[in-house]
Coordinates of C-alpha atoms in Angstrom, one line a residue:
M931 CA 53.1 3.0 -55.3
M932 CA 54.7 1.7 -52.0
R933 CA 57.0 4.4 -49.9
K934 CA 58.9 4.4 -46.9
Y935 CA 57.0 6.6 -43.5
E936 CA 57.7 7.2 -40.3
V937 CA 55.5 9.0 -38.1
I938 CA 56.3 10.0 -34.2
F939 CA 53.3 10.9 -31.5
I940 CA 53.4 12.3 -27.8
L941 CA 50.3 11.3 -26.1
H942 CA 48.6 13.6 -23.3
P943 CA 49.8 12.0 -19.9
S944 CA 46.7 12.4 -18.4
L945 CA 46.1 8.9 -20.1
D946 CA 46.3 6.5 -18.4
E947 CA 47.4 3.2 -19.6
D948 CA 44.5 1.3 -21.9
A949 CA 43.3 4.7 -22.8
V950 CA 47.5 4.7 -24.8
K951 CA 47.2 1.5 -26.0
A952 CA 43.6 2.1 -27.9
N953 CA 45.3 5.8 -29.3
I954 CA 48.3 3.1 -30.5
E955 CA 45.8 0.5 -32.1
K956 CA 43.6 2.6 -33.4
F957 CA 46.2 4.6 -35.2
K958 CA 47.8 0.8 -36.6
G959 CA 44.7 0.8 -37.9
V960 CA 44.1 4.1 -39.6
I961 CA 47.6 2.0 -41.2
E962 CA 46.4 -0.9 -41.8
N963 CA 42.6 -0.1 -43.6
G964 CA 44.7 2.2 -45.6
G965 CA 46.0 -0.7 -47.6
G966 CA 49.5 0.7 -45.5
T967 CA 52.1 -2.5 -44.1
I968 CA 53.4 -1.9 -41.0
E969 CA 56.8 -2.3 -40.5
N970 CA 58.2 -1.9 -36.5
V971 CA 56.1 0.3 -33.9
D972 CA 58.2 1.5 -30.8
F973 CA 56.7 2.4 -27.4
W974 CA 59.5 4.7 -26.1
G975 CA 56.8 5.7 -22.8
K976 CA 56.9 8.6 -20.8
R977 CA 58.7 10.6 -21.1
K978 CA 60.1 14.6 -20.4
L979 CA 59.0 17.0 -22.9
A980 CA 62.0 19.2 -24.9
Y981 CA 59.8 22.4 -24.0
E982 CA 56.4 23.0 -22.3
I983 CA 53.1 22.3 -25.0
S984 CA 50.1 23.8 -23.9
K985 CA 51.8 23.2 -19.7
V986 CA 53.0 20.0 -20.1
N987 CA 56.3 19.0 -19.1
D988 CA 55.7 14.9 -20.7
G989 CA 53.5 13.0 -23.2
Y990 CA 54.2 8.9 -24.5
Y991 CA 56.4 8.8 -27.3
T992 CA 55.6 6.3 -30.0
L993 CA 57.6 5.7 -33.3
V994 CA 56.2 4.3 -36.4
H995 CA 57.4 2.6 -39.3
F996 CA 55.4 1.9 -42.0
N997 CA 54.9 1.7 -45.7
A998 CA 51.7 3.2 -47.3
N999 CA 51.0 4.9 -50.9
P1000 CA 50.9 8.2 -51.3
E1001 CA 47.5 9.0 -49.6
L1002 CA 47.8 8.1 -46.7
P1003 CA 49.8 9.6 -44.6
K1004 CA 46.5 13.1 -45.6
E1005 CA 44.9 10.7 -43.8
L1006 CA 46.5 9.3 -41.4
D1007 CA 47.5 13.0 -40.0
R1008 CA 44.2 13.8 -40.3
V1009 CA 42.9 11.8 -37.6
F1010 CA 45.5 13.4 -35.4
R1011 CA 44.5 16.7 -35.2
I1012 CA 40.9 15.6 -34.4
T1013 CA 42.1 13.0 -31.6
D1014 CA 41.8 13.8 -28.1
G1015 CA 44.9 13.2 -26.4
V1016 CA 47.7 13.4 -29.4
I1017 CA 50.1 16.8 -28.3
R1018 CA 51.8 16.2 -31.2
H1019 CA 52.9 14.4 -34.5
I1020 CA 55.1 13.9 -37.3
I1021 CA 54.9 12.4 -40.5
I1022 CA 58.5 11.6 -41.8
K1023 CA 58.9 10.2 -45.9
K1024 CA 62.3 8.3 -45.5
E1025 CA 63.9 7.8 -48.8
A1026 CA 64.0 4.1 -50.0

């Protein structure tokens, strides 16, 4: 059964443009290879963080809306945790 999710993640500001695009494609690939479908990818660009995280004050924000089975967010969370350059992420199940 497919459910609707959204994920927002913040990448480290020291990454260059190619590394940011590569990371976004990597996370899209995890969703698609896990049987999910991506509805929308919204790259917000470099923004100031609400508060300092590990002496970093800004980052690259990306919002992704996708449909997936209930197991996929666990795998996506694991990939976010082991990927260098990810400052923060959150995966939210949306009400249908």
